[in-house]
Coordinates of C-alpha atoms in Angstrom, one line a residue:
Chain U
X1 CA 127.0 -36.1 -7.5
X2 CA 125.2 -37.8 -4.7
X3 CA 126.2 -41.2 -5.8
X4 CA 130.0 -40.1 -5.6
X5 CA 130.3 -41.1 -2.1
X6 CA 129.0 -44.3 -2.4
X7 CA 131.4 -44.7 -5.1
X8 CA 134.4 -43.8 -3.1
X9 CA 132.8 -45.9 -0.3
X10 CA 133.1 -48.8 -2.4
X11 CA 136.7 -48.0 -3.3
X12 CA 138.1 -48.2 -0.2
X13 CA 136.6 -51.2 0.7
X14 CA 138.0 -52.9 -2.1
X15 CA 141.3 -50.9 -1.4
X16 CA 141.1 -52.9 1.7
X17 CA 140.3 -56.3 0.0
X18 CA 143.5 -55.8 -1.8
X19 CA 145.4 -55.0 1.4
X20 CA 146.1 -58.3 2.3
X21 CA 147.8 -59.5 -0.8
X22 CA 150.0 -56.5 -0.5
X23 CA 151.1 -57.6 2.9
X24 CA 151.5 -60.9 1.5
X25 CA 153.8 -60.3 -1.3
X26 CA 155.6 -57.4 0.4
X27 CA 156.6 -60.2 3.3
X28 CA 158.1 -62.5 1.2
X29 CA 159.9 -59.9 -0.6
X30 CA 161.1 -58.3 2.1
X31 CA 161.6 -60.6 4.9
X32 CA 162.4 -64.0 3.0
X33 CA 163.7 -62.7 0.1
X34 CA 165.3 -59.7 1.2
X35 CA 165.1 -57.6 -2.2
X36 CA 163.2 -55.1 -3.7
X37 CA 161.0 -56.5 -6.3
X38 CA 161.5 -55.7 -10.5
X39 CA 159.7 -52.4 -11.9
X40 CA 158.3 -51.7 -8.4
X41 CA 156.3 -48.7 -10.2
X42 CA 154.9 -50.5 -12.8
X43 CA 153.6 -53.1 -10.1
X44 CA 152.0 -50.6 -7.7
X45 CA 150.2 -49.0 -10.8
X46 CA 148.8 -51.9 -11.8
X47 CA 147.8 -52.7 -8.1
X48 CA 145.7 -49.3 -8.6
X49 CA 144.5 -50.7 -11.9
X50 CA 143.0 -53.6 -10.1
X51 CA 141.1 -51.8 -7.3
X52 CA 139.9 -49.1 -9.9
X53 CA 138.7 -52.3 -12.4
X54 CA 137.0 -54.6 -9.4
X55 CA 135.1 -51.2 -8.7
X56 CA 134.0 -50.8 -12.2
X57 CA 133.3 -54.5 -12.7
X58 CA 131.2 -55.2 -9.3
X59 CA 129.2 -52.1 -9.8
X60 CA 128.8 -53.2 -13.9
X61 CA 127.5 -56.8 -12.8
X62 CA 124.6 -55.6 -10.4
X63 CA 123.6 -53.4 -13.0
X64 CA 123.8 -55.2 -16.2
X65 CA 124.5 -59.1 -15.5
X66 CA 122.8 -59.7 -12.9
X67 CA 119.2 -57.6 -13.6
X68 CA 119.8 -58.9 -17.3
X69 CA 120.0 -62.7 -16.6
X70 CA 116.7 -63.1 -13.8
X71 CA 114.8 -60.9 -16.4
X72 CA 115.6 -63.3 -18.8
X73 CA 115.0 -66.5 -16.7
X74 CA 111.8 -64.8 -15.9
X75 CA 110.2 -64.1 -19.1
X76 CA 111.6 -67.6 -20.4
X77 CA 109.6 -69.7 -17.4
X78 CA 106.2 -67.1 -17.9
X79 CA 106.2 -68.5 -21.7
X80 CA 106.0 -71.5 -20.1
X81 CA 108.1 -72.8 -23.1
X82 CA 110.5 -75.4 -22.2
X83 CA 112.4 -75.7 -25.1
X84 CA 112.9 -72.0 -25.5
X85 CA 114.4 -71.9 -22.5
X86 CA 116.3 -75.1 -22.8
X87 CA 117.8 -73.8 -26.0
X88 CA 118.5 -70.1 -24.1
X89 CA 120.4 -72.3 -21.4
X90 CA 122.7 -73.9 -24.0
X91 CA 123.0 -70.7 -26.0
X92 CA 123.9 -68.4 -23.0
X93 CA 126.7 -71.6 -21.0
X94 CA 128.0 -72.2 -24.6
X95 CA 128.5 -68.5 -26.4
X96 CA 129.7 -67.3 -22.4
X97 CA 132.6 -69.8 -22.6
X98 CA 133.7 -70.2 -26.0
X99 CA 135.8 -66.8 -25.7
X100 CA 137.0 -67.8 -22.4
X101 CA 140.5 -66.1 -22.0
X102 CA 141.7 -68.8 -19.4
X103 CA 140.3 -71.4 -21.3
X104 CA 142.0 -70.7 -24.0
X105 CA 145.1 -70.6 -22.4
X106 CA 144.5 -73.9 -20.6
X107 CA 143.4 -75.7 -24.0
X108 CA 146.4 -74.2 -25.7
X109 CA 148.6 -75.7 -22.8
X110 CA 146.5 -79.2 -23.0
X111 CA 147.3 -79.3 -26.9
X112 CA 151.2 -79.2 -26.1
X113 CA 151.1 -81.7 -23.4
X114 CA 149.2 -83.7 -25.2
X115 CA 151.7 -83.7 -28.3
X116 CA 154.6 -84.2 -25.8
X117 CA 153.1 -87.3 -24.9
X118 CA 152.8 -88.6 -28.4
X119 CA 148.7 -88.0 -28.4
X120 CA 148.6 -85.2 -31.3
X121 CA 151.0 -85.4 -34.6
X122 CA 151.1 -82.7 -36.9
X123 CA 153.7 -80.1 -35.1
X124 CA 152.4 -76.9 -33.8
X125 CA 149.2 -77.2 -36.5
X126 CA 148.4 -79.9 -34.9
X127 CA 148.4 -78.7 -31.3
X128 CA 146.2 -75.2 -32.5
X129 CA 143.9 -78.0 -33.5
X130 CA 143.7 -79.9 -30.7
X131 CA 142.9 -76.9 -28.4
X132 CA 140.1 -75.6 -30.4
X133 CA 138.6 -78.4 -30.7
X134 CA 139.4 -79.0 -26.5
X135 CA 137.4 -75.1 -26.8
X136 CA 134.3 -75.9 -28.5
X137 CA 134.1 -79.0 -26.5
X138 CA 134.4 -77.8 -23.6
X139 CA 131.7 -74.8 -24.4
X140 CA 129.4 -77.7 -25.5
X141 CA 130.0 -79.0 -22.1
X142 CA 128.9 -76.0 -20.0
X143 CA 126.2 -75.7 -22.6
X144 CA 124.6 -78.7 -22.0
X145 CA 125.5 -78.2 -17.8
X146 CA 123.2 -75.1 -17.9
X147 CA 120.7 -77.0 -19.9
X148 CA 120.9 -79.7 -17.5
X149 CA 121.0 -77.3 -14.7
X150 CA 117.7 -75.7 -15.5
X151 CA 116.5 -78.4 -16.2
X152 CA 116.6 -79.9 -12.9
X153 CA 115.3 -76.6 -11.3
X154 CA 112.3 -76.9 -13.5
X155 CA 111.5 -80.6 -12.7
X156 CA 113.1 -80.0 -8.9
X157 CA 115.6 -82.7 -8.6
X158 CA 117.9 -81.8 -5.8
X159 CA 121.4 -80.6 -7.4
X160 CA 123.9 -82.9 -4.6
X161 CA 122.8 -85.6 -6.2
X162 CA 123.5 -84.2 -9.8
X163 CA 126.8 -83.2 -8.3
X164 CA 128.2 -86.2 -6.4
X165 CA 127.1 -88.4 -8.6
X166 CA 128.9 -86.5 -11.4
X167 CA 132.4 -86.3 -9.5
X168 CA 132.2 -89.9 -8.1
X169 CA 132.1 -90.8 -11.9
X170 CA 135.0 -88.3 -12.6
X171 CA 136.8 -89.9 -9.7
X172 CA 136.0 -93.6 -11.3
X173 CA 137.6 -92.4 -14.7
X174 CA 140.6 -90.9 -13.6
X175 CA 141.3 -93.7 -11.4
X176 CA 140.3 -96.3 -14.5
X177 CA 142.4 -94.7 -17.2
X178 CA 145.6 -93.8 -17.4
X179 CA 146.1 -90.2 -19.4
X180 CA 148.8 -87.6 -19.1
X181 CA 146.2 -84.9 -19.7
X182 CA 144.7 -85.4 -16.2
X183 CA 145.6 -82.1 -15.0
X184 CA 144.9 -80.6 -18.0
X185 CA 140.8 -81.8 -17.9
X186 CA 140.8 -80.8 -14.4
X187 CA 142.4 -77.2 -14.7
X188 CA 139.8 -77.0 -17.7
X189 CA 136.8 -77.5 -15.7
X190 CA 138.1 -74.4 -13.5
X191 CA 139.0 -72.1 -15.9
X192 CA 135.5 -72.6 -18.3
X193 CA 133.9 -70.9 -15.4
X194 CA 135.1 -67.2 -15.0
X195 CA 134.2 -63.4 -14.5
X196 CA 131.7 -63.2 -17.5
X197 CA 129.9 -66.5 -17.2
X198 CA 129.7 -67.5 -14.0
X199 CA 127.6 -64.1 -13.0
X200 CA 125.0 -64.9 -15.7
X201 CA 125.2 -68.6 -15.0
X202 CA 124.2 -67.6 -11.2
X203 CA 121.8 -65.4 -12.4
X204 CA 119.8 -67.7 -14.2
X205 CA 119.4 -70.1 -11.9
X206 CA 118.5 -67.6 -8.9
X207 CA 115.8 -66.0 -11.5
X208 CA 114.6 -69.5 -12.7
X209 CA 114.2 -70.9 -8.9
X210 CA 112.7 -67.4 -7.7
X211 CA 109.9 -67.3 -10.3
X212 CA 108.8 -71.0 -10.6
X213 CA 106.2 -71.9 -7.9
X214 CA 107.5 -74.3 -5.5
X215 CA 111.6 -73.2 -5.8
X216 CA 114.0 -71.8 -3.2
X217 CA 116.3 -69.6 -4.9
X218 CA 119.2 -70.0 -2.2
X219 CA 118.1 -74.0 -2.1
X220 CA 117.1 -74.7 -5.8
X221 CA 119.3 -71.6 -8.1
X222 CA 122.6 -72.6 -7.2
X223 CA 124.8 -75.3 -8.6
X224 CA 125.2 -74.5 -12.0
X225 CA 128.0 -73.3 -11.6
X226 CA 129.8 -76.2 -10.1
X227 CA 127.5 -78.2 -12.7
X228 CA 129.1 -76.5 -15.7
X229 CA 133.0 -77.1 -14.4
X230 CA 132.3 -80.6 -14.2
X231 CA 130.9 -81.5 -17.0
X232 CA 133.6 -79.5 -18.2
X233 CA 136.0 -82.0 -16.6
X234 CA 134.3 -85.0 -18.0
X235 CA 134.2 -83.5 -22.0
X236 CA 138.2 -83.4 -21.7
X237 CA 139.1 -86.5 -20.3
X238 CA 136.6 -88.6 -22.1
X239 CA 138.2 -86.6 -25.7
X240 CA 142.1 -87.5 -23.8
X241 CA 140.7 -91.1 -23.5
X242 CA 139.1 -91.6 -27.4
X243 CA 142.7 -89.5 -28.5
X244 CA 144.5 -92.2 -26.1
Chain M
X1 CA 147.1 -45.9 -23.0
X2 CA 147.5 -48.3 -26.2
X3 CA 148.0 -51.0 -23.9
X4 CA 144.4 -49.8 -22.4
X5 CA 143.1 -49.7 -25.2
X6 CA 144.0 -53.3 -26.6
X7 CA 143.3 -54.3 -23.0
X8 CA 139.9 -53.4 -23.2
X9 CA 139.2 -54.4 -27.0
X10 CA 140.1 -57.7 -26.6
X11 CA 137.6 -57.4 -23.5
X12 CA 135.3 -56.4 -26.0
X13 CA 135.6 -59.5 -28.6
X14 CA 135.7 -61.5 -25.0
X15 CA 131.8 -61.0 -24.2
X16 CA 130.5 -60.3 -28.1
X17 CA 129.8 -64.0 -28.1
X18 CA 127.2 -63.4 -24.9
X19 CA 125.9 -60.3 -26.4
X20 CA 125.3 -61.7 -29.1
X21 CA 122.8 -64.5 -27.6
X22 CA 121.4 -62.0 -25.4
X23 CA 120.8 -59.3 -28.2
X24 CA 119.3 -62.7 -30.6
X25 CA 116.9 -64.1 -27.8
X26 CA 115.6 -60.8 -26.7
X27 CA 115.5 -59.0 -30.0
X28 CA 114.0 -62.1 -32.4
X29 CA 112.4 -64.6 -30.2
X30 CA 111.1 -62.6 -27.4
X31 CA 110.7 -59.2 -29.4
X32 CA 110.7 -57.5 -25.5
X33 CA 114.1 -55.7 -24.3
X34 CA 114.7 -55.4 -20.7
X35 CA 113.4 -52.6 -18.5
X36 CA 115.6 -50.0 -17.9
X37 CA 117.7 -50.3 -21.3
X38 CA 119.6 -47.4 -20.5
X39 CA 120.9 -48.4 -16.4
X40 CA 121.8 -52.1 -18.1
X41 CA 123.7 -50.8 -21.3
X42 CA 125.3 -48.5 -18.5
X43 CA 125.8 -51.2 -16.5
X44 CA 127.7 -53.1 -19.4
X45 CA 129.8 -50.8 -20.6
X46 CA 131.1 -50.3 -16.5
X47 CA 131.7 -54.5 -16.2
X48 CA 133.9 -54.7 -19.5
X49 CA 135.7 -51.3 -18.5
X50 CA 136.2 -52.6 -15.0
X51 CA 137.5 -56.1 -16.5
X52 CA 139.8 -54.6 -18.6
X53 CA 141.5 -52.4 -16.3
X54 CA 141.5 -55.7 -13.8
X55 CA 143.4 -57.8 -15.9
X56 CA 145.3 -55.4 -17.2
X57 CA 146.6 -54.6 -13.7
X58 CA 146.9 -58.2 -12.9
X59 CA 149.1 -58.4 -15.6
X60 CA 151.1 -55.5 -14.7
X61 CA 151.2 -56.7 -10.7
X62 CA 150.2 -59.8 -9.8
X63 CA 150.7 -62.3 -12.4
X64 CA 154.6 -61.6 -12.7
X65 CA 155.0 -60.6 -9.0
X66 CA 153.3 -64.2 -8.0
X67 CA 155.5 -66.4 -10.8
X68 CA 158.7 -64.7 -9.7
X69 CA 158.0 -65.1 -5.6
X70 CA 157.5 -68.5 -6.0
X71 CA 160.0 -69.3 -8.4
X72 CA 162.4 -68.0 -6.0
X73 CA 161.0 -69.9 -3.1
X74 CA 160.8 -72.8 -4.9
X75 CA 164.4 -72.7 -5.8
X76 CA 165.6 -72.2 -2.2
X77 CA 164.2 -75.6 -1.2
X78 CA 165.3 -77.8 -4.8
X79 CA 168.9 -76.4 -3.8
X80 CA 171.2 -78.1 -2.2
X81 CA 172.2 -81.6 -1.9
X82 CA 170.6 -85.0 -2.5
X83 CA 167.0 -85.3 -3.5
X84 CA 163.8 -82.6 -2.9
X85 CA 162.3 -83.8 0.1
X86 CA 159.0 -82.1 0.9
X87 CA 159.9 -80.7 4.1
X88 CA 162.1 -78.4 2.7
X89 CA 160.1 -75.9 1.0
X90 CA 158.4 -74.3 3.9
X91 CA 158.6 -70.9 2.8
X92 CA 156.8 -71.8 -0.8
X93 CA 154.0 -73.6 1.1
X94 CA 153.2 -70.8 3.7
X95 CA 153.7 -68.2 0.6
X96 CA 151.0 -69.9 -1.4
X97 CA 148.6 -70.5 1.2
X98 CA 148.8 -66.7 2.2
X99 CA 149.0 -66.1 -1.8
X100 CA 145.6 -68.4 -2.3
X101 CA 144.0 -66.6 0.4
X102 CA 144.7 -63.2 -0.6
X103 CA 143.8 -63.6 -3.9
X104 CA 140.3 -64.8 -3.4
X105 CA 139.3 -61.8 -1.3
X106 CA 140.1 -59.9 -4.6
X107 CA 137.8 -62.7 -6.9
X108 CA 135.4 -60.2 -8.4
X109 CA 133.0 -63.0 -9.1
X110 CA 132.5 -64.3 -5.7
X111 CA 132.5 -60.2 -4.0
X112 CA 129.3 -59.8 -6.4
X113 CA 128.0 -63.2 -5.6
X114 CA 128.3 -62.6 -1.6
X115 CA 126.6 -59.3 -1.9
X116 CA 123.7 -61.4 -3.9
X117 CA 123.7 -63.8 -1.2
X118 CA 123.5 -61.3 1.7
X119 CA 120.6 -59.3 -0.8
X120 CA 118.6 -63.0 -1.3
X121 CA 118.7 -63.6 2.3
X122 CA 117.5 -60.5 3.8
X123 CA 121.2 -60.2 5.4
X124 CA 121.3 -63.4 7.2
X125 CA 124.0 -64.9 4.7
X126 CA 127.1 -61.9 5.4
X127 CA 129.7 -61.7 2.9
X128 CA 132.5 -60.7 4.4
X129 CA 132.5 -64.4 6.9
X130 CA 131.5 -66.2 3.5
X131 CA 134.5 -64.9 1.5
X132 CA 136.7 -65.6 4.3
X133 CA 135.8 -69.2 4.6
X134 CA 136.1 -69.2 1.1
X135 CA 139.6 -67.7 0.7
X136 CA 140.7 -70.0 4.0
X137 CA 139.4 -72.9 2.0
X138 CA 141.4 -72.2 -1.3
X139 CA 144.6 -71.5 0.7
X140 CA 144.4 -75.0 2.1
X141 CA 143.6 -76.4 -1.6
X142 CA 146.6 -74.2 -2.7
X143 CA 148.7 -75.4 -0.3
X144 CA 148.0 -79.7 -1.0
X145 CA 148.0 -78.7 -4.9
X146 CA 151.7 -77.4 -3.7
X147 CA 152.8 -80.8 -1.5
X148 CA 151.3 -82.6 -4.1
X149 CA 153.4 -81.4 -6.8
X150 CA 156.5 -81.6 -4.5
X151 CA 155.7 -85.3 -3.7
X152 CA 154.5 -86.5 -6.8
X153 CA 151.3 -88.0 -5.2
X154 CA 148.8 -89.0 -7.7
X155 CA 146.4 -86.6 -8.7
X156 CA 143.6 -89.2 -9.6
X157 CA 143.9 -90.7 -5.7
X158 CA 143.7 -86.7 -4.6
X159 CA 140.4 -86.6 -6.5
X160 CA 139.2 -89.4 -4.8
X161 CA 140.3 -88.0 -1.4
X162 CA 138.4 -84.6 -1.6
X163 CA 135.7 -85.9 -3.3
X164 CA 135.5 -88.4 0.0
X165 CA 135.9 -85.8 2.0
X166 CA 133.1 -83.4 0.4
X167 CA 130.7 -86.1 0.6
X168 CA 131.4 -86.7 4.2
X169 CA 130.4 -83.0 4.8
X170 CA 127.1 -83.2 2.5
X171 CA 125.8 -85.9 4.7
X172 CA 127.2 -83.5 7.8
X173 CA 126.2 -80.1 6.5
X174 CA 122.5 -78.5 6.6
X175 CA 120.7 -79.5 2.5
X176 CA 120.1 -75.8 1.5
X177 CA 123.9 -75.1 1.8
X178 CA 125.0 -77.5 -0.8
X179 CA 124.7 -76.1 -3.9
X180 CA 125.9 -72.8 -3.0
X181 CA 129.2 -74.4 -1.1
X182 CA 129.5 -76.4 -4.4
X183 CA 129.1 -73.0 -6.3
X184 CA 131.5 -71.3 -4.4
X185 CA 134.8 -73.4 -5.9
X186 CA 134.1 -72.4 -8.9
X187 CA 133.3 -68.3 -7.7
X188 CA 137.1 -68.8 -5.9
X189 CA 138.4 -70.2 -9.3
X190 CA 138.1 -67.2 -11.6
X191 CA 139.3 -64.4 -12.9
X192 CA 142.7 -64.2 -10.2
X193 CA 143.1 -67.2 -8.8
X194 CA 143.6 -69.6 -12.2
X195 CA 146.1 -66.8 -14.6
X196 CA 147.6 -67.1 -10.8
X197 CA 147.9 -70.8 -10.2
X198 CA 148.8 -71.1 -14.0
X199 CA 151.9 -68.9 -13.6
X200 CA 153.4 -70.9 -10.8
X201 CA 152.7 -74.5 -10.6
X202 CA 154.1 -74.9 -14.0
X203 CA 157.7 -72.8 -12.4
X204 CA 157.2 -74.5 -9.0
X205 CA 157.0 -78.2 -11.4
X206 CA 160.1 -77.1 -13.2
X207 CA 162.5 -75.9 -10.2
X208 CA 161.8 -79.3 -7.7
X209 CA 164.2 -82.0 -9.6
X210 CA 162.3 -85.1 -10.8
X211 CA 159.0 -83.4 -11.8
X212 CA 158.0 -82.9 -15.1
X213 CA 156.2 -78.9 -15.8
X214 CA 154.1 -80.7 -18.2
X215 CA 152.0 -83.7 -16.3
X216 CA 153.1 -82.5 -12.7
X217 CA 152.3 -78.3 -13.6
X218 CA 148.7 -79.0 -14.2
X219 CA 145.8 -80.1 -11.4
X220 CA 146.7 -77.3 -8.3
X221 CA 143.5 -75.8 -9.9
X222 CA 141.5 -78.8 -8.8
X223 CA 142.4 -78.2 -4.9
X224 CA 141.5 -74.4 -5.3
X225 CA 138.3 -76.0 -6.6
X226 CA 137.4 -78.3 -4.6
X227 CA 138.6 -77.5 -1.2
X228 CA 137.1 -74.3 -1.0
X229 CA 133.7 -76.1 -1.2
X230 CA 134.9 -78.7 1.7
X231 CA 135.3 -75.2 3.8
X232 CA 132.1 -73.8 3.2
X233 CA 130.6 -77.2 3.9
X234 CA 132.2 -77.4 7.2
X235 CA 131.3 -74.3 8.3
X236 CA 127.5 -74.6 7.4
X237 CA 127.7 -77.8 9.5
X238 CA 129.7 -76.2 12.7
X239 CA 126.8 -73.3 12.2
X240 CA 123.6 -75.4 12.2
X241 CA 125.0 -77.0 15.2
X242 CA 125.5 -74.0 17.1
X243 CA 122.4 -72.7 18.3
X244 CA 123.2 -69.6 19.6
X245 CA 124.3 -68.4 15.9
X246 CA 121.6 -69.6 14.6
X247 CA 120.1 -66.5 12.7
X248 CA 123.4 -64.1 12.9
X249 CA 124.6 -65.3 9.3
X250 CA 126.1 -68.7 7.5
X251 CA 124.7 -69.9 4.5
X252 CA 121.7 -72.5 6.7
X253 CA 119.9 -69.7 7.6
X254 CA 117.7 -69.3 4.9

């Protein structure tokens, strides 16, 4: 029972991160729009929903994600086996993404723009295709960022160069090639990162650059994050510029 | 409650993927499982509860509330005579700025990722100024992704722009900020902000004559991305150079 007011603590301060979207949309309704918006009741039951679910979710992550992926990091860099861990890295960025919700929707949408621009035949067969193989590519992708990520916290290469480096490159394609799936690669790169993942991506990197000798974990365990979006990017426009 | 309840199962078949790695690697190849068992399995079963119920409210709130607004916004600038021009769609420019900003106060990701910060840094990295500069940063990326899709710039010179701009700030901006600033697009990107984004640029691309939903929908992501990293950049930079602050919070003080 003690923990209940810490609970409702918590609560209200998300209550109050919520308030200013309320104000938000209830200006524009009312003063712009001058109407009262759709199924009102449905709307302000799910606004309880979300406060009641960020609650649930924040609480969930420092107890189970967060704990759960530095432990892991941890034992991983004590083995002192590299390719353990490597393989961990790319198990964990790829089997976090490949049920993605968002990606999935953004693949989905990639697979019809595609086939309006004449890239994918085969009807809507075709464009189911298209997006799951956009999917698993993309889930390769952040694989291989978290691989790369650790990687560079266990050799200590600073991760702006990593990071520049890799955008400047994504800047240089998309300036190079024409595609209509631009967009598509660069709302990929967001949406492979989300609620699941990118806490246990974080953690990772924290645990791995709090344990091994030498590491900052503010300095050295972030960056995977960003490292996994754009390698994201890059997976989908190099597959729109082989499909163009 | 069946609406819950398919909610939260497809939650469920969400993270089996990731629990199925963690359960392999900790079960076969390290043969350890983690201390306290019980407060993590706990802990689990409160993230995929809480997720459910948060998209299932966004769903119910957000998602249709957001698509219709700026529908409706964008509509009452593409009326009227002769062609769009940008400056008429004031109202859907200050609505998704205050839209992009709102949202990312609500970004579960980046509230746990703050609190992190704050526990990682003994309390000189606060939160609550990190998630602002945050949110400020993705209403600004919002707001170009916006103008861009109302003046048909192209997106592959936009890249180039904030990337310019970025590295302009990590030459400016203290080293042990960068990776977390470059971290903290992709925290504001998440679980809110992209079904959001996703629901209107495609509406915003089909109400403003002349653009095509399907080419001109897609990329406002990138700005929400990007910009918010720009913002956190600048304001490491502005703190290391103000020495009185030095200490009271911002992500240089280490």
């Amino acid at each position: 029972m003690e923990r209940l007011p810490a609970f409702l603590r918590v609560l209200l301060e998300n209550a109050r991160d919520l308030a200013p979207l309320l104000a938000v949309v209830a200006f524009f309704q009312g003063a712009v729009l001058r109407e009262a918006p759709p199924e009102l009741a449905q709307k302000l039951g799910g606004a309880v929903l979300v406060v009641l679910g960020l609650t649930f979710f924040v609480r969930g992550l420092s107890m189970s994600l967060f704990p759960l992926g530095e432990g892991l990091a941890d034992t991983f860099a004590r083995r002192g086996n590299l390719l353990l861990l490597l393989a961990f890295a790319f198990a964990i960025g790829f089997g976090s993404t490949v049920a993605e919700p968002a990606l999935h929707a953004v693949t989905l949408q990639a697979g019809e723009a595609a086939a309006a621009a004449g890239l994918v035949a085969g009807g809507e067969e075709g464009v189911a295709r298209y997006a799951l193989v956009l999917r698993y590519a993309a889930s390769v992708a952040v694989g291989l960022a978290v691989v790369l990520g650790c990687l560079r916290i266990v050799l200590g290469w600073p991760a702006v160069w990593l990071l520049l480096g890799g955008y400047a490159l994504v800047t240089a394609l998309a300036l190079a090639a024409e595609t209509p799936l631009l967009g598509v690669a660069f709302d990929a790169g967001a949406a492979a990162t989300s609620a699941i993942n990118i806490p246990l991506i974080a953690a990772l990197g924290i645990g791995l650059a709090s344990v091994i000798r030498g590491r900052r974990p503010l300095v050295d365990g972030f960056g995977l994050v960003a490292l996994a979006s754009l390698m994201t990017m890059l997976a989908v426009l190099l597959g729109a510029l082989l499909a163009g | 409650m069946g609406i819950l309840l398919d909610t939260a199962w497809a939650t469920l078949l969400d993270a089996a993927p990731i629990a199925l790695v963690i359960l392999v690697f900790q079960g076969a190849v390290l043969r350890r499982w983690p201390a306290h068992l019980r407060e993590v399995l706990t802990g689990a079963a409160y993230l995929l509860l809480g997720l459910a119920l948060f998209r299932l409210g966004l769903e119910w709130s957000l998602l249709p509330i957001g698509s219709h607004l700026s529908d409706r916004l964008a509509a009452l600038g593409g009326a009227g005579e002769g062609a769009a021009a940008w400056h008429r769609f004031g109202w859907l420019y200050a609505f998704v700025a205050t839209l992009g900003f709102a949202t990312t106060l609500v970004e579960p990701a980046l509230i746990a990722i703050a609190e992190r910060v704050r526990e990682m840094t003994g309390g000189a990295v606060r939160p609550w100024p990190l998630r602002l500069v945050v949110a400020g940063g993705v209403a600004l990326g919002l707001l170009l992704g916006t103008l861009r899709i109302v003046t048909g710039f192209p997106l592959a010179w936009s890249l180039a722009g904030l990337v310019g701009v970025i590295a302009a700030l990590v030459a400016l901006a203290p080293r042990q900020a960068v990776p977390l600033a470059f971290d903290c697009g992709g925290f504001a990107t998440s679980v809110v902000t992209v079904p959001m984004v996703a629901a209107f640029a495609v509406g915003v691309a089909a109400a403003i004559p002349g653009r095509d939903p399907l080419t001109d929908g897609f990329g406002v992501i990138l700005f929400a991305l990007l910009s918010p990293v720009a913002s956190v950049l600048a304001y490491a930079a502005l703190l290391s150079r103000t020495p009185r602050s030095r200490g009271t919070g911002g992500p240089h003080a280490v």
